[in-house]
Short mmCIF file of C-alpha atoms and ligand atoms in Angstrom, two decimals:
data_model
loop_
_atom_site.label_atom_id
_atom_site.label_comp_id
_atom_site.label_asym_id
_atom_site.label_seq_id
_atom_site.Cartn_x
_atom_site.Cartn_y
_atom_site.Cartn_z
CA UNK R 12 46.12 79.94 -44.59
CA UNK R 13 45.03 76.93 -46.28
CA UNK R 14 42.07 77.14 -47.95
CA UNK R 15 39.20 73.96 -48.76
CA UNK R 16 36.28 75.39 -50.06
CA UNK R 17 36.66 74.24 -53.52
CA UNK R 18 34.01 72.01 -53.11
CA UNK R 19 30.51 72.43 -51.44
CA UNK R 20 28.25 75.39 -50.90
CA UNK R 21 28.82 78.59 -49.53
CA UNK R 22 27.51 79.05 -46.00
CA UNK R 23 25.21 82.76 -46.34
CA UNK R 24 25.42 82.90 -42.95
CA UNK R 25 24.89 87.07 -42.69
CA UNK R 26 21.19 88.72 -41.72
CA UNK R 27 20.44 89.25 -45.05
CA UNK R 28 20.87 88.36 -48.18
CA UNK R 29 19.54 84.84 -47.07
CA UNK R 30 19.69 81.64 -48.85
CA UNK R 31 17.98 81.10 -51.37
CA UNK R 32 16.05 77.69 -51.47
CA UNK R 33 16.56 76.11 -54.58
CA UNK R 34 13.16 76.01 -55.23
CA UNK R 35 12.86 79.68 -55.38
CA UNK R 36 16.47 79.52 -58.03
CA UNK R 37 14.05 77.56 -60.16
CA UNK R 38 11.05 79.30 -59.99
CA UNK R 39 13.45 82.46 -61.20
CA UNK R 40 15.48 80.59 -63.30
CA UNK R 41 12.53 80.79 -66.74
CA UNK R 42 12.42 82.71 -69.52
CA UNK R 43 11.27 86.73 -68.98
CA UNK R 44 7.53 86.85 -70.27
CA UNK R 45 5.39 89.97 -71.18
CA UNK R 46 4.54 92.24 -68.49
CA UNK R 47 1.58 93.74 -70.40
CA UNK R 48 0.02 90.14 -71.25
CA UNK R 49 -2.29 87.87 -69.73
CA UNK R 50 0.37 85.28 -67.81
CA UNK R 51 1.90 87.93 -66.29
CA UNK R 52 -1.43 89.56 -65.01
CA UNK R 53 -2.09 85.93 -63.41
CA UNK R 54 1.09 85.98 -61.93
CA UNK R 55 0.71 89.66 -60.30
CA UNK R 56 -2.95 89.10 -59.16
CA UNK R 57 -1.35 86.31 -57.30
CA UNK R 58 1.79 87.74 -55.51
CA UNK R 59 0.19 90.70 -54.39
CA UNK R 60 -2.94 88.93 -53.00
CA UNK R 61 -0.36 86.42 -51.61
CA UNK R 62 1.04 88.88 -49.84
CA UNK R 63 -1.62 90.26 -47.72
CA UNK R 64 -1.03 86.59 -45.88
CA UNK R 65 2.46 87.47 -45.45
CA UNK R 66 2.07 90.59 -43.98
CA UNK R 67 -1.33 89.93 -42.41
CA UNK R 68 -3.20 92.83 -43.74
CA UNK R 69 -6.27 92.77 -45.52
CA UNK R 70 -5.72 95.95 -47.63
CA UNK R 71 -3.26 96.64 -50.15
CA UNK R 72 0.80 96.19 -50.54
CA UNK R 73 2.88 97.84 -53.31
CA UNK R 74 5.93 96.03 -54.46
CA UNK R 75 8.91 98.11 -56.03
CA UNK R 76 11.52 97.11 -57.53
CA UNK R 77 14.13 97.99 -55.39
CA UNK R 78 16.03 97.62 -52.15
CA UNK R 79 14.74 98.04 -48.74
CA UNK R 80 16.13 101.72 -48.84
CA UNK R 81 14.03 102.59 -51.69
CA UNK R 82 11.11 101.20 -49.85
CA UNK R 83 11.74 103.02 -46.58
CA UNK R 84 11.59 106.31 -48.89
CA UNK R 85 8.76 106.00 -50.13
CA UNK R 86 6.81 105.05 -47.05
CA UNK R 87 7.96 108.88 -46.20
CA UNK R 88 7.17 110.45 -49.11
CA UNK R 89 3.75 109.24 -49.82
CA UNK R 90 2.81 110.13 -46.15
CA UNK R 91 4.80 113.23 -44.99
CA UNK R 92 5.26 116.60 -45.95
CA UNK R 93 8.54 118.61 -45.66
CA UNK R 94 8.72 119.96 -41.84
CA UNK R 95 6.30 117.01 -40.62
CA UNK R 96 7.87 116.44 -37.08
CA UNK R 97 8.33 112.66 -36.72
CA UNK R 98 9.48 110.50 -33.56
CA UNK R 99 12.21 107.74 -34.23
CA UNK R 100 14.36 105.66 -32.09
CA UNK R 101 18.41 105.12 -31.82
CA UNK R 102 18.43 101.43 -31.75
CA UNK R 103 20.93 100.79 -33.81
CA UNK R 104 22.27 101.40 -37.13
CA UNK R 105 19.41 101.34 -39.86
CA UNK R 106 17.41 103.25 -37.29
CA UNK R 107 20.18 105.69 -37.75
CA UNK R 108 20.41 105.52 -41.83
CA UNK R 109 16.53 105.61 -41.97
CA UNK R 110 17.25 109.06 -39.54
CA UNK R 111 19.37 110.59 -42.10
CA UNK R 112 16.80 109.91 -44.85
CA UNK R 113 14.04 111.38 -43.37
CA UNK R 114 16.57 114.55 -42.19
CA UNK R 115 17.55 114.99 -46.06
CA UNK R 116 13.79 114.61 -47.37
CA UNK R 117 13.53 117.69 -44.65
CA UNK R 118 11.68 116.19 -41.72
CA UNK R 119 11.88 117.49 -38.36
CA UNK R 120 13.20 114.76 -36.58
CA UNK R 121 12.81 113.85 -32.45
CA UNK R 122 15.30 111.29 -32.42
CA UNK R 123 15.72 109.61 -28.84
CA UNK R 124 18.88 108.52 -28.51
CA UNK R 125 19.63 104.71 -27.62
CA UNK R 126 22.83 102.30 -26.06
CA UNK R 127 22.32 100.26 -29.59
CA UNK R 128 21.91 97.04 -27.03
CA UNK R 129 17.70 97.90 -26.25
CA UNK R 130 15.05 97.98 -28.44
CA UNK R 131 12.43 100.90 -28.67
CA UNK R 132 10.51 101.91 -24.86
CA UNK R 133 7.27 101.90 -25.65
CA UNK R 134 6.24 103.52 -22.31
CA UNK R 135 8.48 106.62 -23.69
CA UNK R 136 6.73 106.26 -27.05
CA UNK R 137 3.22 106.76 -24.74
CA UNK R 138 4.65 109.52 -22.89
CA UNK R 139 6.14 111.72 -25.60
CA UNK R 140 2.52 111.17 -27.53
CA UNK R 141 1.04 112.61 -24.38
CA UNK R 142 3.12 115.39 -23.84
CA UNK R 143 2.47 116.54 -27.31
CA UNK R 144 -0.44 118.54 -26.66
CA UNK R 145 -0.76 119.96 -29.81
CA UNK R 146 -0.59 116.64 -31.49
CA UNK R 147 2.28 118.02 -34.19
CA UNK R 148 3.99 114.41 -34.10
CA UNK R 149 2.81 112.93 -37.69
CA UNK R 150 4.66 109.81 -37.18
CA UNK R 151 6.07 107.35 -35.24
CA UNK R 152 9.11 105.43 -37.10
CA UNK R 153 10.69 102.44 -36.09
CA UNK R 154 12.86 99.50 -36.81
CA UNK R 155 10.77 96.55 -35.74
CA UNK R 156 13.99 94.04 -35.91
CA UNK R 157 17.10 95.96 -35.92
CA UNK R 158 19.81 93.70 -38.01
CA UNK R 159 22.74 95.70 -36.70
CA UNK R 160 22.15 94.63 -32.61
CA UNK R 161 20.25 91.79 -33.07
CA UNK R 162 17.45 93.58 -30.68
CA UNK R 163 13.95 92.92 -31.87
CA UNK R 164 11.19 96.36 -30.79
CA UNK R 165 7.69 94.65 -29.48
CA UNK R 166 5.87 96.69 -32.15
CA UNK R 167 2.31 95.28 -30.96
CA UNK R 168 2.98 97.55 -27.68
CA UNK R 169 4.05 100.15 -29.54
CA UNK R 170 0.55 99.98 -31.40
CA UNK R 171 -1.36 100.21 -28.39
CA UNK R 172 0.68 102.99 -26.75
CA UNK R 173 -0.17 105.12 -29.60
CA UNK R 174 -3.79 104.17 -29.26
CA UNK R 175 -3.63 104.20 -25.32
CA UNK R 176 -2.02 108.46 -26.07
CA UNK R 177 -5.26 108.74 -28.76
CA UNK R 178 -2.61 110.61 -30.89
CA UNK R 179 -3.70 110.83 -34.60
CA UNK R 180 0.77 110.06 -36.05
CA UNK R 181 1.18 107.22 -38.50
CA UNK R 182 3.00 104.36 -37.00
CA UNK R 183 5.92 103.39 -39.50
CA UNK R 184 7.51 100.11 -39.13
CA UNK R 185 10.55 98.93 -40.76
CA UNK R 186 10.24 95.02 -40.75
CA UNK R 187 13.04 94.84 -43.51
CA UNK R 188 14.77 91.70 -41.26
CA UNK R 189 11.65 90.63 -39.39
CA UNK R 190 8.98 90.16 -42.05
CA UNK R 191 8.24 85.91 -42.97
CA UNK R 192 10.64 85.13 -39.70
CA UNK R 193 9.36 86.61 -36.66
CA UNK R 194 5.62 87.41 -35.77
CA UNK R 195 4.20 90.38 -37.46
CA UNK R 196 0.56 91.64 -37.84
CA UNK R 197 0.27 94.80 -40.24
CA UNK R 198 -3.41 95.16 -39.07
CA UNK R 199 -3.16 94.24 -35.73
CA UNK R 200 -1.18 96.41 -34.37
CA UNK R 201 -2.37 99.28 -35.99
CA UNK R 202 0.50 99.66 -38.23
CA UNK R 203 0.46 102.49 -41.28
CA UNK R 204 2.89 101.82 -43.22
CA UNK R 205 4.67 98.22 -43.10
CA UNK R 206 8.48 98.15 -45.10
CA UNK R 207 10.33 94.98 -45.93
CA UNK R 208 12.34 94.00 -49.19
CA UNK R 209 13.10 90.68 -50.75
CA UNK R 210 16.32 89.27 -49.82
CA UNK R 211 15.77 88.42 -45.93
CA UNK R 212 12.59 86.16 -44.76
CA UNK R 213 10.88 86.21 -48.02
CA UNK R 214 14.37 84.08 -49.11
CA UNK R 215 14.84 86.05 -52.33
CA UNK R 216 17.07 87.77 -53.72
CA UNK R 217 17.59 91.24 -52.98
CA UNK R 218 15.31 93.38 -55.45
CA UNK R 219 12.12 94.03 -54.23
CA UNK R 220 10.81 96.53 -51.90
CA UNK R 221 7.26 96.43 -50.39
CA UNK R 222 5.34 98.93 -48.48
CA UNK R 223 1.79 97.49 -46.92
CA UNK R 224 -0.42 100.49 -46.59
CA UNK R 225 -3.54 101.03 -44.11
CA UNK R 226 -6.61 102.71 -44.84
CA UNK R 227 -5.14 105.92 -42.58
CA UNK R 228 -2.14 106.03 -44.58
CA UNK R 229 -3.67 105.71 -47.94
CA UNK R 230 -5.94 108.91 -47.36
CA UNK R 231 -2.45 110.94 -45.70
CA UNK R 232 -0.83 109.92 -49.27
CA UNK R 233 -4.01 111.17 -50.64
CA UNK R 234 -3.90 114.40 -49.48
CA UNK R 235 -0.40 115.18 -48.82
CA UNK R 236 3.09 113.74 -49.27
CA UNK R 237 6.29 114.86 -51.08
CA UNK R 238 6.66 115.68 -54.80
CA UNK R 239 6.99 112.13 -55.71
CA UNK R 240 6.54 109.98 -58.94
CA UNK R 241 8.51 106.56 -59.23
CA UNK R 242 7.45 105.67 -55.59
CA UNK R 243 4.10 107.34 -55.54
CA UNK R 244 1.74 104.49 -54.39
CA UNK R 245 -1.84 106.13 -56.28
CA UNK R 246 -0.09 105.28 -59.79
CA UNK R 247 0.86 101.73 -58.58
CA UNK R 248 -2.10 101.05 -56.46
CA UNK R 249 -4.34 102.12 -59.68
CA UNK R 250 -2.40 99.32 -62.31
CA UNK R 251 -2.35 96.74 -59.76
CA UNK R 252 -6.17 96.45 -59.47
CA UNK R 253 -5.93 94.60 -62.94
CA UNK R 254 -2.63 93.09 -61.50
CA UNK R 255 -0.09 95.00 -63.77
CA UNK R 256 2.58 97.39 -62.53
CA UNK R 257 2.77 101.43 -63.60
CA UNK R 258 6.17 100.28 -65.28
CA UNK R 259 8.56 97.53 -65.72
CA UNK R 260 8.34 95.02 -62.92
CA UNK R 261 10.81 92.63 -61.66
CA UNK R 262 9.06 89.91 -63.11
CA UNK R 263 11.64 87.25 -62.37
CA UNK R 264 11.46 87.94 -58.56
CA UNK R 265 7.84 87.86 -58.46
CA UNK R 266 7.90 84.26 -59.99
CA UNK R 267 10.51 83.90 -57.00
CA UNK R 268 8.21 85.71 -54.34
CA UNK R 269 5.15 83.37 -56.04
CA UNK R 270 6.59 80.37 -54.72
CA UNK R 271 8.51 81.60 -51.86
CA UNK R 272 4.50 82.79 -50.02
CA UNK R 273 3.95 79.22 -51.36
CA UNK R 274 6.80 77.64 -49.39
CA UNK R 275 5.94 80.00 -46.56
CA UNK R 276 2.64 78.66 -46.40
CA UNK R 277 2.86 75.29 -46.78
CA UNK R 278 5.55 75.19 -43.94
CA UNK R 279 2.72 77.79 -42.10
CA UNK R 280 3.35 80.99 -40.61
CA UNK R 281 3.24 79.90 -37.55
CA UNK R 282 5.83 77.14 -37.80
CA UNK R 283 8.44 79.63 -39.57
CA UNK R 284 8.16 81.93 -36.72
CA UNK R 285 8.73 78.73 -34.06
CA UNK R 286 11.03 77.48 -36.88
CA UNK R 287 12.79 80.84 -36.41
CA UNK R 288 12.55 80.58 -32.44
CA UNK R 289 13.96 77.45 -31.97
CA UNK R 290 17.58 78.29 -33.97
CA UNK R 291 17.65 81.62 -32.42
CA UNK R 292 17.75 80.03 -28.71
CA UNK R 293 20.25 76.67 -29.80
CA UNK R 294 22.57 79.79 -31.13
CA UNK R 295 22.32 81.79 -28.06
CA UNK R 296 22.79 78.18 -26.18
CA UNK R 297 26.62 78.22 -28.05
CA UNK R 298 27.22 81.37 -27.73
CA UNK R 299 26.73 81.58 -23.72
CA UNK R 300 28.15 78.09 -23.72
CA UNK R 301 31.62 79.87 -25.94
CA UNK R 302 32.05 82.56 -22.67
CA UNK R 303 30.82 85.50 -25.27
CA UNK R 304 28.70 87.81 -24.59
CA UNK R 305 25.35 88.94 -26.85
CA UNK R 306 25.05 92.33 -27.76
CA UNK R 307 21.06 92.91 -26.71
CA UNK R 308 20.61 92.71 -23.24
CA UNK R 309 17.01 92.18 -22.69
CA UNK R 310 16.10 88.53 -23.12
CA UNK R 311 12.78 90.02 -24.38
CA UNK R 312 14.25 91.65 -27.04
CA UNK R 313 16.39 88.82 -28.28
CA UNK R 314 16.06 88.46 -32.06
CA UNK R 315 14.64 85.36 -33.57
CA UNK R 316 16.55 86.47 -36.70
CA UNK R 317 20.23 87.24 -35.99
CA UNK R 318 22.50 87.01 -32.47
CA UNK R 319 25.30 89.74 -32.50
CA UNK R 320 28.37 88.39 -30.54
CA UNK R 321 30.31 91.00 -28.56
CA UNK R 322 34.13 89.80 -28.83
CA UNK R 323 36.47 90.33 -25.70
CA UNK R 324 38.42 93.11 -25.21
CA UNK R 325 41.18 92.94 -27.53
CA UNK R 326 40.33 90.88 -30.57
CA UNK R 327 39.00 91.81 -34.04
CA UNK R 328 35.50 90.90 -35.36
CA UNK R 329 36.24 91.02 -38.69
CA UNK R 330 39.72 89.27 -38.56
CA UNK R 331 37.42 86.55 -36.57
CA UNK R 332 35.35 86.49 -40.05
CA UNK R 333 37.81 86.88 -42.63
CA UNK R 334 39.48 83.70 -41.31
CA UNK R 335 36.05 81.76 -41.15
CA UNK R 336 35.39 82.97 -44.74
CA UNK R 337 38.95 81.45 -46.05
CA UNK R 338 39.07 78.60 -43.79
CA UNK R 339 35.30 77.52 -43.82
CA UNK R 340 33.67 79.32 -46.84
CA UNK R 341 30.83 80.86 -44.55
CA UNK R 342 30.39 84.09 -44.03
CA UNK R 343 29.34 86.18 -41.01
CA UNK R 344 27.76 89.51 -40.59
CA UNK R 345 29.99 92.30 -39.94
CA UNK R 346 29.30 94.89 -36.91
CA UNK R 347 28.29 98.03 -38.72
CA UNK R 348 29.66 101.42 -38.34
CA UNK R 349 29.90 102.23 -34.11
CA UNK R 350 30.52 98.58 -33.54
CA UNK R 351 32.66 97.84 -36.36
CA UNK R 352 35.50 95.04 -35.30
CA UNK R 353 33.33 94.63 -31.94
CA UNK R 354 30.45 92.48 -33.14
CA UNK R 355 30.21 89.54 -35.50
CA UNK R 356 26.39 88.79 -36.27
CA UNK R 357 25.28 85.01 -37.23
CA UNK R 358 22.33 85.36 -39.32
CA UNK R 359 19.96 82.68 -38.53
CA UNK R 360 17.02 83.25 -41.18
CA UNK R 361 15.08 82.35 -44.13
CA UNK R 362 15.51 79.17 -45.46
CA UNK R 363 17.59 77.37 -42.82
CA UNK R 364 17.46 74.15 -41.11
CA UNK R 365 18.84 72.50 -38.03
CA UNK R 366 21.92 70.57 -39.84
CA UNK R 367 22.25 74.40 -41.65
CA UNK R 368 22.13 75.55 -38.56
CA UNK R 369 24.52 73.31 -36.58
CA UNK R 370 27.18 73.55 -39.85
CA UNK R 371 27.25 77.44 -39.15
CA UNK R 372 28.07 77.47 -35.45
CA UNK R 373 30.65 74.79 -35.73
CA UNK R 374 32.11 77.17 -38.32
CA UNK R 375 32.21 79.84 -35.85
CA UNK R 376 33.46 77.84 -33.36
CA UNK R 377 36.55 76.50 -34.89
CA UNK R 378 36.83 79.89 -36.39
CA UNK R 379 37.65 81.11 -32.84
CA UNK R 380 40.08 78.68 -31.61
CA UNK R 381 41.71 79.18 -35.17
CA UNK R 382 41.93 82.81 -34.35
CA UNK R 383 42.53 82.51 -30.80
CA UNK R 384 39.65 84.48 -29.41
CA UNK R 385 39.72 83.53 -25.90
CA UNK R 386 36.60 81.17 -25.48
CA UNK R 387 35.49 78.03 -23.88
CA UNK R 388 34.78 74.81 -26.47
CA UNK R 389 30.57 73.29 -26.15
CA UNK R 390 28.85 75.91 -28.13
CA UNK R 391 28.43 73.14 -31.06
CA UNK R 392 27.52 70.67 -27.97
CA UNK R 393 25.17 73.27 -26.20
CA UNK R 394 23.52 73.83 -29.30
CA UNK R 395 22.86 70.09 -30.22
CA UNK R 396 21.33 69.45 -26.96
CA UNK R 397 18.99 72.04 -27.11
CA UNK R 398 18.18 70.86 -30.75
CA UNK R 399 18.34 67.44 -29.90
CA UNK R 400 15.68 67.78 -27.25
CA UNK R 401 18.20 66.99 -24.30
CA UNK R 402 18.68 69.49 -21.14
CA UNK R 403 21.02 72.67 -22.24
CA UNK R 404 24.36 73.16 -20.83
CA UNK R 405 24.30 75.81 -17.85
CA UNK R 406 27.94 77.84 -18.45
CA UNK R 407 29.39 80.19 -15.83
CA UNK R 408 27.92 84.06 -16.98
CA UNK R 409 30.00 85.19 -19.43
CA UNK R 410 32.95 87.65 -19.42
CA UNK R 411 31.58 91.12 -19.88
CA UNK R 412 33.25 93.28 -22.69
CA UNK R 413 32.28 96.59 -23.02
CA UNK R 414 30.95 98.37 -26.40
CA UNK R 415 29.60 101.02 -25.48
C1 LIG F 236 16.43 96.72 -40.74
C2 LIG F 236 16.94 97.15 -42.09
N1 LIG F 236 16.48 98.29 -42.63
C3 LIG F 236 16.90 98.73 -43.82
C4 LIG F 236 17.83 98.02 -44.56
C5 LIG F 236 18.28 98.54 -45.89
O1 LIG F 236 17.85 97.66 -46.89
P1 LIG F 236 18.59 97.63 -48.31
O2 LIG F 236 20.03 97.34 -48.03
O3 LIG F 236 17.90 96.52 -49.07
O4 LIG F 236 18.38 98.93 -48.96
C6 LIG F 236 18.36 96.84 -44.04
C7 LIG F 236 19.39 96.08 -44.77
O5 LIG F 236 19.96 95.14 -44.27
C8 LIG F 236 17.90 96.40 -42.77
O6 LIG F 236 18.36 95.26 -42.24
#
């Protein structure tokens, strides 16, 4: 198949790794300085009291070098003790991974299982809470926007079930792919612990992993916990005060994070998240318009970050995206383990606009005529109108394909 994408950029159209604005490339792009002298204690005072904007939390947030994985473990081990019984929800694959990471660091695990199309009940978060009489339930973990489904968890209500059950558990919240793109209050909603990483709404690369840490999960870490050294937070929270790090930082990122909270905030919060909003609905406006169906099926729980796309019965996600990739140099998100081949995702975050935006849809929609997946042509048009300000296209319901 012919190929054209000598020229141009590459369209990072998956849920993460985002683009990265060019202002953040330069901000990176500087010589490494000395992460024991005074520039860099400037530069660490500032990105981890910038921060506390980002995730809305007066109190403190550790930054790791590492991936979101690294982040989600030690959010466990600084708070939980080998046989701690913890409640977590199916809804989708990390929910799953971060599962099997808290089975192999040896916690008992209540895992309520899920269709991977719904986001977390948070009347059956209340009721479990209540039904544990002898409160032995030290946490509740979940995935505020799960990347694999596209299904977004209303974490706020999961805050006030646990304080409606006046259960003592940690609430753990993984807002890896929500965190700078869709609405999140770390103190608001009661959270504990708080994990994201670098390479989704914070439009970074991938490299740094964060945990924001209440009062009520400080003193758990100070009392109990796993064996634990690289990710304990005491040693980091203790070097940061001056604004230095226990060991070597990432310090290229953090002049990267610097001026990404600086981008964030000079757009305002506020306007990222209706920023987010907006592309999320002119992509679900296509994709209704195309005759597809979207994975979540509770308009609630739509994600502002990424829309999965079920394909009908009979064609191949990833074929779908391999011939976008050679054809139109942009790649999609892939459907991840149980809904491999079923699901292409179109990652709509971070630094994105609505010509970004509109380039990435007409992508996927000549994509699918090019690999005849049986679909009707106006998702570009849909789309426009609804960006464009104009009334959106009402398509016949779409064909149902089953995934489960
Ligand atoms: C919701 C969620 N949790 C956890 C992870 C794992 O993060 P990482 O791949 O940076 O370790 C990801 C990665 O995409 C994610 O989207």
């Amino acid at each position: 198949m012919e190929t054209n994408h000598v020229s141009g950029r590459h369209f990072l159209q998956i849920p993460g790794p985002t683009n990265v604005p060019d202002r953040v490339l330069r901000a990176i792009d500087r010589p490494t300085i000395d992460h024991r002298g005074p520039e860099f204690q400037r530069l660490g005072r500032e990105v981890l009291e910038g921060c506390r904007s980002v995730f809305r939390t007066e109190r403190d947030v550790v930054i790791f070098p590492s991936s979101g994985t690294g982040a989600w473990e030690a959010a466990i081990v600084n708070t939980l003790s080998p046989g701690d019984r913890v409640l977590m929800y199916e809804t989708g694959h990390f929910a799953s991974l971060w599962r099997a990471m808290a089975q192999s660091l040896k916690l008992d695990v209540d895992f309520v299982g899920g269709d991977w199309r719904h986001g977390v009940d948070q009347g059956d978060v209340e009721a479990r809470l209540d039904a544990d009489r002898d409160r032995s339930i030290k946490a509740v973990m979940v995935v505020h926007n799960e990347t694999s489904t596209g299904v977004t968890s209303r974490v706020d209500e999961i805050g006030r079930a646990i304080r409606r059950a006046a259960h003592p558990a940690l609430l753990l919240v993984d807002a890896i792919s929500s965190l700078g793109s869709i609405d999140y209050r770390h103190d608001e909603w009661g959270v504990d612990v708080t994990v994201a990483c670098s390479q989704k709404g914070l439009m970074l690369p991938p490299g740094l992993g964060f945990n924001a840490v209440s009062e009520k999960a400080l003193a758990a870490a100070s009392v109990g916990g796993m064996p634990r050294s690289y990710w304990d937070w005491r040693a980091m929270l203790a070097t940061n005060r001056a604004g230095f790090f226990p060991y070597t930082p990432a310090t290229n990122l953090l002049f990267g994070l610097r001026e990404a909270i600086a981008m964030l905030h000079e757009e305002g919060l506020e306007n990222v998240f209706a920023r987010h909003a907006r592309h999320a609905s002119a992509t679900r406006a296509a994709v209704n318009a195309w005759g597809l169906e979207i994975l979540c099926q509770d308009p609630r729980e739509y994600s502002n970050v990424l829309t999965a796309v079920v394909m009908p019965e009979g064609h191949d996600a990833d074929r779908l995206r391999e011939i976008i990739l050679r054809r139109f140099d942009m790649s999609l998100g892939a459907g991840l383990s149980r809904l491999k081949g079923r699901v292409f995702r179109i990652g709509h975050l971070g630094g994105l606009n609505d010509l970004m935006l509109m380039g990435a849809l007409s992508g996927v929609e000549m994509g699918l005529t090019l690999a005849g997946v049986p679909h009707q042509r106006g998702g570009v048009d849909a789309a426009l109108s609804f960006l464009g300000g104009e009334p959106e296209i009402v398509r016949p319901a779409p064909q149902a394909a089953s995934v489960a």
